[in-house]
GROMACS .gro file of C-alpha atoms in nm:
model
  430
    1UNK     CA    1   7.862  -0.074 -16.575
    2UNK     CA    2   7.592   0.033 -16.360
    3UNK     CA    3   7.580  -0.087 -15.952
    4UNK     CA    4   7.371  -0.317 -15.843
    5UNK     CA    5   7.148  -0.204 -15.582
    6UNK     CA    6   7.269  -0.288 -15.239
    7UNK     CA    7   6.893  -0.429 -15.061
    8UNK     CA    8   6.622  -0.587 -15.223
    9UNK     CA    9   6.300  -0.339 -15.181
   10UNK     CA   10   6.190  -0.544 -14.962
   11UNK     CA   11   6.439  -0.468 -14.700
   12UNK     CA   12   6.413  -0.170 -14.505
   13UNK     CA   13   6.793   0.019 -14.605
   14UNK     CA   14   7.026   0.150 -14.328
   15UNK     CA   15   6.975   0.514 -14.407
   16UNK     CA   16   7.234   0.628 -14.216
   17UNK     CA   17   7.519   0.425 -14.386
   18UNK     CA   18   7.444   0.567 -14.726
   19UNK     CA   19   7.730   0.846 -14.820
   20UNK     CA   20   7.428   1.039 -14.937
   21UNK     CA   21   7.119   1.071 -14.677
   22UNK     CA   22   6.797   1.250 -14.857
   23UNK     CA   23   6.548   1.323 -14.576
   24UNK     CA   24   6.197   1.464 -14.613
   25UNK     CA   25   6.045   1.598 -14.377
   26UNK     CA   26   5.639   1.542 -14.457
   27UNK     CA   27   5.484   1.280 -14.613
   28UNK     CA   28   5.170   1.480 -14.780
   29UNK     CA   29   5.135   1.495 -15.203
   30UNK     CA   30   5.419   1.662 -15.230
   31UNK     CA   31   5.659   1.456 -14.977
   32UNK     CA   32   5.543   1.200 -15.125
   33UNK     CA   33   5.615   1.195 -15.438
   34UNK     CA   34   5.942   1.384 -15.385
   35UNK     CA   35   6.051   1.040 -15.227
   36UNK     CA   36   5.918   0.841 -15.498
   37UNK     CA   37   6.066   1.003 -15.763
   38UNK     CA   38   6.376   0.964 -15.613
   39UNK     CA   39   6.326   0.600 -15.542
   40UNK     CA   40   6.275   0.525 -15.890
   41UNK     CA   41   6.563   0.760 -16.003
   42UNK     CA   42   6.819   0.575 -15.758
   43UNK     CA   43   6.733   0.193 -15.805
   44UNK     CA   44   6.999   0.141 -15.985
   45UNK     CA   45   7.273   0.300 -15.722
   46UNK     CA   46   7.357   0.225 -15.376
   47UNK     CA   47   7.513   0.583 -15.282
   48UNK     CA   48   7.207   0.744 -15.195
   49UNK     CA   49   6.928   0.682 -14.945
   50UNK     CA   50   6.600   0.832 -14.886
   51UNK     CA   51   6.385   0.864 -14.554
   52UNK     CA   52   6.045   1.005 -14.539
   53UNK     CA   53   5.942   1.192 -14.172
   54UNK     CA   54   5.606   1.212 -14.141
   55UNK     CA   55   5.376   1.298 -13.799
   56UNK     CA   56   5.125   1.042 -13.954
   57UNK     CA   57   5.160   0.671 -14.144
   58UNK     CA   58   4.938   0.765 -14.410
   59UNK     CA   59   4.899   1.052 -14.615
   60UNK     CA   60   4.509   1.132 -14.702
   61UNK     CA   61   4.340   1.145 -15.090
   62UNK     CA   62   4.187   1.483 -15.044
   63UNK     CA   63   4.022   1.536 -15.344
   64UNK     CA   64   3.746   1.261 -15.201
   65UNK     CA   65   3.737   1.408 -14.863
   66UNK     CA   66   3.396   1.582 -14.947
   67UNK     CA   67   3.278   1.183 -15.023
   68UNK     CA   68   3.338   1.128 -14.642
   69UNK     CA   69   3.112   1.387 -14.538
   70UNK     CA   70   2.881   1.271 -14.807
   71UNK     CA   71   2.880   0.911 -14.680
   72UNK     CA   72   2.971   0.832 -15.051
   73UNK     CA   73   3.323   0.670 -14.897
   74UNK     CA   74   3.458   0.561 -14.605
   75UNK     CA   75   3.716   0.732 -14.447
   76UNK     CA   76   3.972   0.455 -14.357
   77UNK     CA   77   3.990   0.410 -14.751
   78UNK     CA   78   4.150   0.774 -14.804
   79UNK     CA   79   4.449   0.673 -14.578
   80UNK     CA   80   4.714   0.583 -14.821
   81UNK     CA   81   4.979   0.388 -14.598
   82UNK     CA   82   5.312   0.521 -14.601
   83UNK     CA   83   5.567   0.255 -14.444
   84UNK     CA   84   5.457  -0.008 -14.696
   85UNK     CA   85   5.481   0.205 -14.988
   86UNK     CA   86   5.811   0.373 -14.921
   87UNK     CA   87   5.987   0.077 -14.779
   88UNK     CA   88   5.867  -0.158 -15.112
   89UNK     CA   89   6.028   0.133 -15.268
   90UNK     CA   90   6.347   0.164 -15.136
   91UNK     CA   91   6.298   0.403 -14.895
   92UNK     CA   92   6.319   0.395 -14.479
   93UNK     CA   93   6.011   0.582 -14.317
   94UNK     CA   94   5.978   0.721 -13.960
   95UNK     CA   95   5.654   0.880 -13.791
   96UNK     CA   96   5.754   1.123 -13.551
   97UNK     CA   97   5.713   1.477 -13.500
   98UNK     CA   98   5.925   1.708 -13.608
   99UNK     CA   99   6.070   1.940 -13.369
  100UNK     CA  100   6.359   2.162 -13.504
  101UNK     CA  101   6.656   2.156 -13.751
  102UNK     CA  102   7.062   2.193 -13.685
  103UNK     CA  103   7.142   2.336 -14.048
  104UNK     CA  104   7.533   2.320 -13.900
  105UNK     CA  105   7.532   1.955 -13.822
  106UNK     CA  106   7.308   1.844 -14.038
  107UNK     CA  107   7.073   1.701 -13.817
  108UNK     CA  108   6.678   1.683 -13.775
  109UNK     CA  109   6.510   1.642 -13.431
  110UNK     CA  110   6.191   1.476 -13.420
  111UNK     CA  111   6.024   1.314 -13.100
  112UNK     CA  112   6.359   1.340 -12.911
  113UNK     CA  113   6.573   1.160 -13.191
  114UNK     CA  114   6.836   1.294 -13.395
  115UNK     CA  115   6.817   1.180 -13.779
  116UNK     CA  116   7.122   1.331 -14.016
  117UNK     CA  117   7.069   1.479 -14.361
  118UNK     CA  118   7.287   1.538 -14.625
  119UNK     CA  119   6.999   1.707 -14.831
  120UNK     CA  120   6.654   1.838 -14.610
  121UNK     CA  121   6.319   1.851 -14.848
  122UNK     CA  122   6.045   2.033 -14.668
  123UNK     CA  123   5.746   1.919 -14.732
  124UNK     CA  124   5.579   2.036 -14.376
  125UNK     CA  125   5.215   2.162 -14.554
  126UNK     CA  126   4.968   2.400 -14.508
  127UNK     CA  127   4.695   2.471 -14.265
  128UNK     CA  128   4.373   2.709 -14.279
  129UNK     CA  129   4.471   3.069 -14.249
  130UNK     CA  130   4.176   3.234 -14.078
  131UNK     CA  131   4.261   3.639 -14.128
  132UNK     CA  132   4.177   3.748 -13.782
  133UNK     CA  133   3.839   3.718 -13.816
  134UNK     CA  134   3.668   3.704 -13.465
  135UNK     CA  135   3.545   3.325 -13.361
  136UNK     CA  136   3.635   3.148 -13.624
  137UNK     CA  137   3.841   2.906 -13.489
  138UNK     CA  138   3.666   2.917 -13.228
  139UNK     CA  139   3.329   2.836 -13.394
  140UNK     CA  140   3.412   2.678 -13.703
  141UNK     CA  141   3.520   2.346 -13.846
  142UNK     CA  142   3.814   2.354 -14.085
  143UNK     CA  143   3.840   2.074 -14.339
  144UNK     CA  144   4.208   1.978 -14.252
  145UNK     CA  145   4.182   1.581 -14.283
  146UNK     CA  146   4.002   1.237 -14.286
  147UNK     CA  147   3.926   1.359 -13.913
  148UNK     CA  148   3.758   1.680 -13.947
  149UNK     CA  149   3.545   1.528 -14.285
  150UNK     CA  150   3.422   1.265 -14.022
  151UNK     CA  151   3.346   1.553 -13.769
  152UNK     CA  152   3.103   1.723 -14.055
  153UNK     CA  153   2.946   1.427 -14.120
  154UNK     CA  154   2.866   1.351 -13.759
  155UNK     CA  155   2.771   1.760 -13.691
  156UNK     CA  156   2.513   1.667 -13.943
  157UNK     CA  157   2.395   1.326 -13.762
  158UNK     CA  158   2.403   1.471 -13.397
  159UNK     CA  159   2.172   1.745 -13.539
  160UNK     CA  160   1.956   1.540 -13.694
  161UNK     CA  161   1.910   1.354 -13.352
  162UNK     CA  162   1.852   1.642 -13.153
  163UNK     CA  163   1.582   1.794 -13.384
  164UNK     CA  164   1.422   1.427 -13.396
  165UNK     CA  165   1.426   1.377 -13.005
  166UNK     CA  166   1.254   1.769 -12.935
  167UNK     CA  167   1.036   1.653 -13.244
  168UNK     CA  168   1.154   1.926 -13.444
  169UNK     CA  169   1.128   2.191 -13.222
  170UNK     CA  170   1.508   2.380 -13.221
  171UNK     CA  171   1.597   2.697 -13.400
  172UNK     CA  172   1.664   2.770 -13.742
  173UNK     CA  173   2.009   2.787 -13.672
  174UNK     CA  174   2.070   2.431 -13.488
  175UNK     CA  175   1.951   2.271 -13.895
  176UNK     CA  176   2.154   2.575 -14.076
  177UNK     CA  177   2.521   2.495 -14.255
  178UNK     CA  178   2.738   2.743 -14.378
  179UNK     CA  179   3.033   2.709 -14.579
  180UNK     CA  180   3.286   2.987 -14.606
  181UNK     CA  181   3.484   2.986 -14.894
  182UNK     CA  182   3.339   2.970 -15.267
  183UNK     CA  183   3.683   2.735 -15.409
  184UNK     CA  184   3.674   2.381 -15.521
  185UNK     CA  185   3.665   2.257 -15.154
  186UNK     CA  186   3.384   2.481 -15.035
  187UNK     CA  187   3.177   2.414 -15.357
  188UNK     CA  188   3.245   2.073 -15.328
  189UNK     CA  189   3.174   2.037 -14.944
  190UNK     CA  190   2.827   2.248 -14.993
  191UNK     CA  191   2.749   1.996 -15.227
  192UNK     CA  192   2.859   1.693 -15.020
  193UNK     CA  193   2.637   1.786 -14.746
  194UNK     CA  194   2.322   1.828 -14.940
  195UNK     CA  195   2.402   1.471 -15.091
  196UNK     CA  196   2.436   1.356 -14.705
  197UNK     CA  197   2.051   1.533 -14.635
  198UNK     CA  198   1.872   1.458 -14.900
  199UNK     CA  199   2.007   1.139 -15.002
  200UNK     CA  200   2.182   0.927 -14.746
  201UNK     CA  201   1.963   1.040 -14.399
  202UNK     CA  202   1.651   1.138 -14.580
  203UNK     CA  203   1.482   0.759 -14.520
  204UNK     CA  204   1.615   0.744 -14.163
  205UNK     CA  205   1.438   1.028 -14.023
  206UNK     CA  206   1.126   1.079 -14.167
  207UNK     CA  207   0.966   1.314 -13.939
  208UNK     CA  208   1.267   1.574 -14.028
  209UNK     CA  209   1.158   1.676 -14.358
  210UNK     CA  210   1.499   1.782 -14.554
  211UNK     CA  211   1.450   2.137 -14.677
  212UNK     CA  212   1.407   2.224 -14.279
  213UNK     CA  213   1.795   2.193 -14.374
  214UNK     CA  214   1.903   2.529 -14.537
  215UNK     CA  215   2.300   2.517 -14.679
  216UNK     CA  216   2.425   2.831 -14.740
  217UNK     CA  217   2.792   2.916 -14.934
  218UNK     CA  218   2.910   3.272 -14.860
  219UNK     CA  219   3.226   3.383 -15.068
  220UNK     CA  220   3.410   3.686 -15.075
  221UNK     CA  221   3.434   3.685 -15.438
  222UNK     CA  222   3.205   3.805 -15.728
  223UNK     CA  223   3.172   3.465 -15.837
  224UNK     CA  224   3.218   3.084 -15.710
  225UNK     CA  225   3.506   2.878 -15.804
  226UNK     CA  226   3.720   3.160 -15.988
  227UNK     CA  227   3.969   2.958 -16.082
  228UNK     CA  228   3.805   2.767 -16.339
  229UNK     CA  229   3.636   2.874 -16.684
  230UNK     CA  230   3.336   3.178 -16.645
  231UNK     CA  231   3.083   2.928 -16.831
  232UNK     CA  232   3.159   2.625 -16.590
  233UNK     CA  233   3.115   2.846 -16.295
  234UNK     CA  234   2.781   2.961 -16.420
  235UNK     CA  235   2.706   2.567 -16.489
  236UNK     CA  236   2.822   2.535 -16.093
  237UNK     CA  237   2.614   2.796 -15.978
  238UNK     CA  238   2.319   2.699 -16.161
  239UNK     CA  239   2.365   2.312 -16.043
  240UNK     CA  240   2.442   2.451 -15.671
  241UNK     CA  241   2.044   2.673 -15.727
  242UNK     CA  242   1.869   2.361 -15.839
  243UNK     CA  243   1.966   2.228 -15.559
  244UNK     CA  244   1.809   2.470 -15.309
  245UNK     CA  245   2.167   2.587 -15.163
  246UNK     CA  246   2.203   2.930 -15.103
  247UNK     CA  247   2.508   3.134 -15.254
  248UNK     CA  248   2.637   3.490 -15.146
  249UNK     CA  249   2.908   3.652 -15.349
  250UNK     CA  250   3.080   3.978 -15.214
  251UNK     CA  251   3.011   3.841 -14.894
  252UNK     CA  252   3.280   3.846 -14.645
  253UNK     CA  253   3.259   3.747 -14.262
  254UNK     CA  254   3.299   4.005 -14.030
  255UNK     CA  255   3.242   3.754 -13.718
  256UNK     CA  256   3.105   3.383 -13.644
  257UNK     CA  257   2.966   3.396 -13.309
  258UNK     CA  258   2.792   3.059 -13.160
  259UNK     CA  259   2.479   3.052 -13.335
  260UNK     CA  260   2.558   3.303 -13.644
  261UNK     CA  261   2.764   3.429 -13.856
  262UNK     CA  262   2.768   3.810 -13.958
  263UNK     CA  263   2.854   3.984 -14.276
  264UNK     CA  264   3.080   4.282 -14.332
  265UNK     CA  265   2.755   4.444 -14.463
  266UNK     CA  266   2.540   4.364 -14.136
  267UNK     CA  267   2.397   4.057 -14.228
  268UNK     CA  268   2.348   3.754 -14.014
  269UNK     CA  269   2.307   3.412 -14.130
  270UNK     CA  270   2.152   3.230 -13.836
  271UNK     CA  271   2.380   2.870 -13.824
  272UNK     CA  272   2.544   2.677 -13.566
  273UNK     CA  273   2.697   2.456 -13.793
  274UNK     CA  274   2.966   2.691 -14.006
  275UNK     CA  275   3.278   2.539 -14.228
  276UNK     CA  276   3.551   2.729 -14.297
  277UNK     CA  277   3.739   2.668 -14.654
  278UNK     CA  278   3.823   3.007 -14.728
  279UNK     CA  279   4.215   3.031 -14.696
  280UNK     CA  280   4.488   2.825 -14.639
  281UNK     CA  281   4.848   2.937 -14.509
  282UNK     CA  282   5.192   2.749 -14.520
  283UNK     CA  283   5.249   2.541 -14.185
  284UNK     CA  284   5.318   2.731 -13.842
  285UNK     CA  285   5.608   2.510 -13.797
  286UNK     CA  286   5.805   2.745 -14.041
  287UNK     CA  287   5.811   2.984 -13.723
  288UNK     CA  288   6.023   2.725 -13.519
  289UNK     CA  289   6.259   2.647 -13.838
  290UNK     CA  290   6.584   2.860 -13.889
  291UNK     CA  291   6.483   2.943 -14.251
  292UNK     CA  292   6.384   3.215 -14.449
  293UNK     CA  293   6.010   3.244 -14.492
  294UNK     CA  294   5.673   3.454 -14.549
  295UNK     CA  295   5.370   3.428 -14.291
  296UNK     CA  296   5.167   3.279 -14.500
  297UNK     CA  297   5.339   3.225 -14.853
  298UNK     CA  298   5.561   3.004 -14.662
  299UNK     CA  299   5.943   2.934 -14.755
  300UNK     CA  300   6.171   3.170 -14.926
  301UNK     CA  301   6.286   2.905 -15.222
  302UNK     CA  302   6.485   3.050 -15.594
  303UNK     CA  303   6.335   2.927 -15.861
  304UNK     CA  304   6.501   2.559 -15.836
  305UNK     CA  305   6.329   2.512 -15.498
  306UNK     CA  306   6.667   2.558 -15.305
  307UNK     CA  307   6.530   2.746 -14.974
  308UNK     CA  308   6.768   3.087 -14.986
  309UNK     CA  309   7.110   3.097 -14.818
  310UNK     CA  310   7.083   2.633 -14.822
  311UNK     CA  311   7.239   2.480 -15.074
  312UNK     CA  312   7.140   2.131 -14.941
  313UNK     CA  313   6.759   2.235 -14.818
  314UNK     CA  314   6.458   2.277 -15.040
  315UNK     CA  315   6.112   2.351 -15.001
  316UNK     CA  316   5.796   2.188 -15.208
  317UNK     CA  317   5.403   2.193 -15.132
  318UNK     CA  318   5.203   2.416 -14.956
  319UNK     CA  319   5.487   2.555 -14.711
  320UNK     CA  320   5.721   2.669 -15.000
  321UNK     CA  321   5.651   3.034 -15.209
  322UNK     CA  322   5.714   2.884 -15.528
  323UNK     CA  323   5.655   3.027 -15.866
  324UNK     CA  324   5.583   2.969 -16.221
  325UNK     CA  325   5.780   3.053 -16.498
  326UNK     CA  326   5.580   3.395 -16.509
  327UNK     CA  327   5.634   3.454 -16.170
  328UNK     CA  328   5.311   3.373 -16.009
  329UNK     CA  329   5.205   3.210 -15.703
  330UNK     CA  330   5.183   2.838 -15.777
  331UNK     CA  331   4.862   2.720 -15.654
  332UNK     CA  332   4.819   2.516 -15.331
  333UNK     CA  333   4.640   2.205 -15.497
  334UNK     CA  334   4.754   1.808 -15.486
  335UNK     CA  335   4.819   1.845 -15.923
  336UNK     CA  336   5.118   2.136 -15.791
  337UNK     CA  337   5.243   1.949 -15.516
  338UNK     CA  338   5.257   1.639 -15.763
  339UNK     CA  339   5.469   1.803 -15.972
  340UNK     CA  340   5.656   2.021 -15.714
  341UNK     CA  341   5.783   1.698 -15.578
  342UNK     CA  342   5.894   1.530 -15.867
  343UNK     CA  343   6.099   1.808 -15.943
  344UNK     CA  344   6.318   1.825 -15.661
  345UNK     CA  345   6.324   1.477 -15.657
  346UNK     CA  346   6.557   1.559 -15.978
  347UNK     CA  347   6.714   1.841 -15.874
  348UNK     CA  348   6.821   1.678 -15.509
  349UNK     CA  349   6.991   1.400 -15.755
  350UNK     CA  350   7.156   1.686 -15.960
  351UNK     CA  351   7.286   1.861 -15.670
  352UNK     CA  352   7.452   1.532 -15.558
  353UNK     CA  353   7.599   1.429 -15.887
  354UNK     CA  354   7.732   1.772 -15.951
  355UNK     CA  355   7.478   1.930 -16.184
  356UNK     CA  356   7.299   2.250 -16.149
  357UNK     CA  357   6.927   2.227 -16.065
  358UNK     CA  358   6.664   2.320 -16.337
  359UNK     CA  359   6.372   2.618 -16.297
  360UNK     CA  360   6.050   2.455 -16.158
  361UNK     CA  361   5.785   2.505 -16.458
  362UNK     CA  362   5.412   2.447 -16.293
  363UNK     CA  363   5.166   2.265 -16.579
  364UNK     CA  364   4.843   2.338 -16.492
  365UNK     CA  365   4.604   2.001 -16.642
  366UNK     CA  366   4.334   2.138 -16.508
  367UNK     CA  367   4.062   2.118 -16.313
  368UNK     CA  368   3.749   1.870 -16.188
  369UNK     CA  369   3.512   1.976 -15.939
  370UNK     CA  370   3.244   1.743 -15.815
  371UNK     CA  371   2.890   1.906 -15.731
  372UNK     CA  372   2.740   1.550 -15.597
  373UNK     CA  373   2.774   1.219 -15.694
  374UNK     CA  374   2.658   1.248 -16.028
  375UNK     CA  375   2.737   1.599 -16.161
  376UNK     CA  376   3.082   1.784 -16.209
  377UNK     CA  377   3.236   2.022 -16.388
  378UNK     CA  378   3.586   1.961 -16.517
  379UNK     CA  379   3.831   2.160 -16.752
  380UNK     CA  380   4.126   1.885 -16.847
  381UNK     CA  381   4.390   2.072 -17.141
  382UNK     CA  382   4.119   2.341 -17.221
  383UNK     CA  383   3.840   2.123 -17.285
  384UNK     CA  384   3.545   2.235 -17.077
  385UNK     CA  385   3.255   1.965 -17.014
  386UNK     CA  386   2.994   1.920 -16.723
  387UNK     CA  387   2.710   1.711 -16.600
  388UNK     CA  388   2.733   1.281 -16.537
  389UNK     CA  389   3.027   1.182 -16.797
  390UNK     CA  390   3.205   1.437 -16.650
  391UNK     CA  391   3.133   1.301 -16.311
  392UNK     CA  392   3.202   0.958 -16.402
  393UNK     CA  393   3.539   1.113 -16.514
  394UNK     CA  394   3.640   1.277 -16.203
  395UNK     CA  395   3.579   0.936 -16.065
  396UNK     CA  396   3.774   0.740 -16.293
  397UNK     CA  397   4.094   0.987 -16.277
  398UNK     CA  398   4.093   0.996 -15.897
  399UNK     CA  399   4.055   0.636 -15.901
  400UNK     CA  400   4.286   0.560 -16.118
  401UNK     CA  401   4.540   0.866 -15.900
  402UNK     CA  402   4.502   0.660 -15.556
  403UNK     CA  403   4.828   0.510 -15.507
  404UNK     CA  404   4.761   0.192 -15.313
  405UNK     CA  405   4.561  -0.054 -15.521
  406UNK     CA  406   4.392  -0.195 -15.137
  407UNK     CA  407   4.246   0.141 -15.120
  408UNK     CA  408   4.167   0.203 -15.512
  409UNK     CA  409   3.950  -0.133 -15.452
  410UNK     CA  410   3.723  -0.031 -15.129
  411UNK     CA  411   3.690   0.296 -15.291
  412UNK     CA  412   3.550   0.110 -15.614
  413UNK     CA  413   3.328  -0.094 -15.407
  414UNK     CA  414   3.213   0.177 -15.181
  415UNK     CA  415   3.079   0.342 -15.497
  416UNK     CA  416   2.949   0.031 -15.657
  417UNK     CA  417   2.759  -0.101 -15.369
  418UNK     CA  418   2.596   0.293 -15.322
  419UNK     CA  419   2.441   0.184 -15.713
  420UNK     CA  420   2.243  -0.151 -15.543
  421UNK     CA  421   2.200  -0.085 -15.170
  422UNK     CA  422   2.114   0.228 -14.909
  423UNK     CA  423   2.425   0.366 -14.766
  424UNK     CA  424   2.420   0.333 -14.350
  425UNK     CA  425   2.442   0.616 -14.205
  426UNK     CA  426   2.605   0.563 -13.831
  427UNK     CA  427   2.797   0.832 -13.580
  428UNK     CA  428   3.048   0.609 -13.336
  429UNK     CA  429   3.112   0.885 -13.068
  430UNK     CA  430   3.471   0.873 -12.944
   0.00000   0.00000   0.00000
């Protein structure tokens, strides 16, 4: 006979009084769904309990993060809410900070408050790894969040302004973009902010004509997006031409200095407005953390996800080195942490019950890559197709992939509105 479940999922549960306490520390993709999955594998027992640690209430969509910068959604509508979600499920949530682990006493420390663990996930993230490279962080803009899309966007507006109020006398390089990094989210940001020029502030400032604008992608690599199929990155490339946006492959910066950025060859590109998308490392907050880990690669985890020399910690996401069954890096995208966090969602359950934990096997689906709001190019299960039905299926999957139906409705309107009215365009300076 099968226990009843001790609280309705309504109720928040007394994490502490279950005999066993799953914490996870993040609340990102692959946080997330760790807790979910575990949620929905539990409901019918009242032995184990699951809280979700996260510095923020929400965890952000970022495969429509380019749409912010765009104007093509609004930003409050990629902030999935946490506490609601997790607490309907079964789960207790806490936003704090975490700020070290006791792997003796099985304790967590976050904001000044001790929280107990039986099993730890780590979940902590990544964050842009910049190489060394000479004033980039300095100088650049790294798409990290909802907050940084928003601070692209506006870049673009104050710019705008400025070159409107001199009547359009400023350098070349105050109306110049760059975007480092030739992956889905540089392609996809290049192409975001020529939709935000040439579409959405085109009619408001008439006296800036839009190809003053120049948008320029620089990648290190002989060709754009090389993780996908070599005929949909020519299709990319060609879509990214047509649209007057400049692309340099083999190009690697040396230095980005206030007003340019320059090449390892000598080259300077003349922009005070340069992105950076061109690397991504597991969180810093490793460093503080009495585990095993790489720089960047993140977490030393066997192939179950156990972090090495912890029976009862694990590491999923962006801050854990996982591999595939062939060994290989598993790639730092929302589809991996997805899957990464179901995973030990089961194996966390085995390890309680008594089993063993099973490999982690990665299942790449694929990948969609919007160039615009009506053009993408998408490879699903090997099939390879590009153009507006492929845009109108990136739209549909990623609609239908947003967890909270509040936000999978604005989103919906936000597009269908942009069919029947102008999009405003407004900066609200903090």
């Amino acid at each position: 006979m099968r226990p009843r479940p001790r609280y309705r999922p309504q109720e928040r549960p007394p994490y502490r009084e279950f005999p066993h306490r799953v914490l996870v520390a993040g609340g990102g993709f692959a946080g997330y769904s760790a807790a979910m999955e575990l949620c929905r594998l539990t409901r019918g027992r009242d032995d184990v309990g699951v809280m979700v640690l996260s510095r923020e209430n929400y965890f952000t969509f970022w495969p429509m993060l380019p749409g912010v910068i765009s104007n093509d959604v609004d930003a409050r509508n990629l902030a999935q809410p946490l506490r609601r979600a997790l607490i309907r499920a079964g789960a207790s949530f806490r936003r704090a900070q975490l700020e070290g682990v006791d792997p003796e006493r099985g304790v967590v420390r976050a904001d000044g408050v001790e929280i107990p663990y039986d099993h730890l996930v780590l979940a902590l993230g990544g964050e842009p790894a910049y190489f060394g490279i000479p004033g980039v962080e300095e100088h650049c803009i790294s798409l990290r969040g909802i907050a940084d899309a928003e601070k692209i966007r506006n870049r673009v507006i104050e710019r705008y302004e400025e070159a409107t109020l001199a009547r359009g006398e400023v350098p070349d390089s105050r109306l110049s973009f760059v975007v480092i990094g030739g992956g889905a989210t540089g392609v996809e940001t290049v192409a975001a902010l020529h939709e935000l020029v040439h579409g959405a502030l085109a009619e408001d400032y008439p006296n800036l004509h839009p190809r003053r604008v120049r948008l320029t992608l620089v990648d290190r690599n002989p060709e754009i997006l090389k993780e996908l199929d070599p005929a949909l990155r020519r299709v990319a490339r060609r879509r990214l031409e047509r649209l007057n946006i400049r692309i340099l492959n083999g190009a690697t910066a040396r230095e980005v200095l206030k007003d340019r950025v320059v090449l390892e060859d000598g080259r300077e590109i003349p922009s005070e407005n340069v992105i950076w998308t061109a690397g991504a490392r597991a969180s810093r907050k490793l460093e503080e953390l009495p585990f095993p880990h790489h720089d960047r690669r993140g977490l030393e985890v066997d192939a179950g996800m156990r972090v090495r020399g912890f029976a009862n910690v694990w590491g999923v996401g962006d801050c854990a080195a996982n591999v595939d069954a062939e060994g290989n890096p598993v790639p730092p995208n929302a589809q991996a942490a997805v899957q990464e966090g179901r995973a030990v969602a089961r194996n966390v359950l085995a390890a309680i019950d008594g089993g063993r934990p099973e490999p982690f096997r990665y299942r790449p689906l694929g990948q969609l890559v919007e160039l615009g709001s009506r053009f993408a190019v998408n490879e699903v299960l090997g099939v390879r197709f590009s153009g507006l039905l492929a845009s109108l299926f990136w739209r549909l999957t990623y609609l239908y992939k947003l967890e909270s139906p509040q936000n999978r409705a604005r989103v919906a309107a936000d597009w269908l509105l942009d069919l029947f009215t102008e999009p405003a365009v407004t900066e609200i300076r903090r």
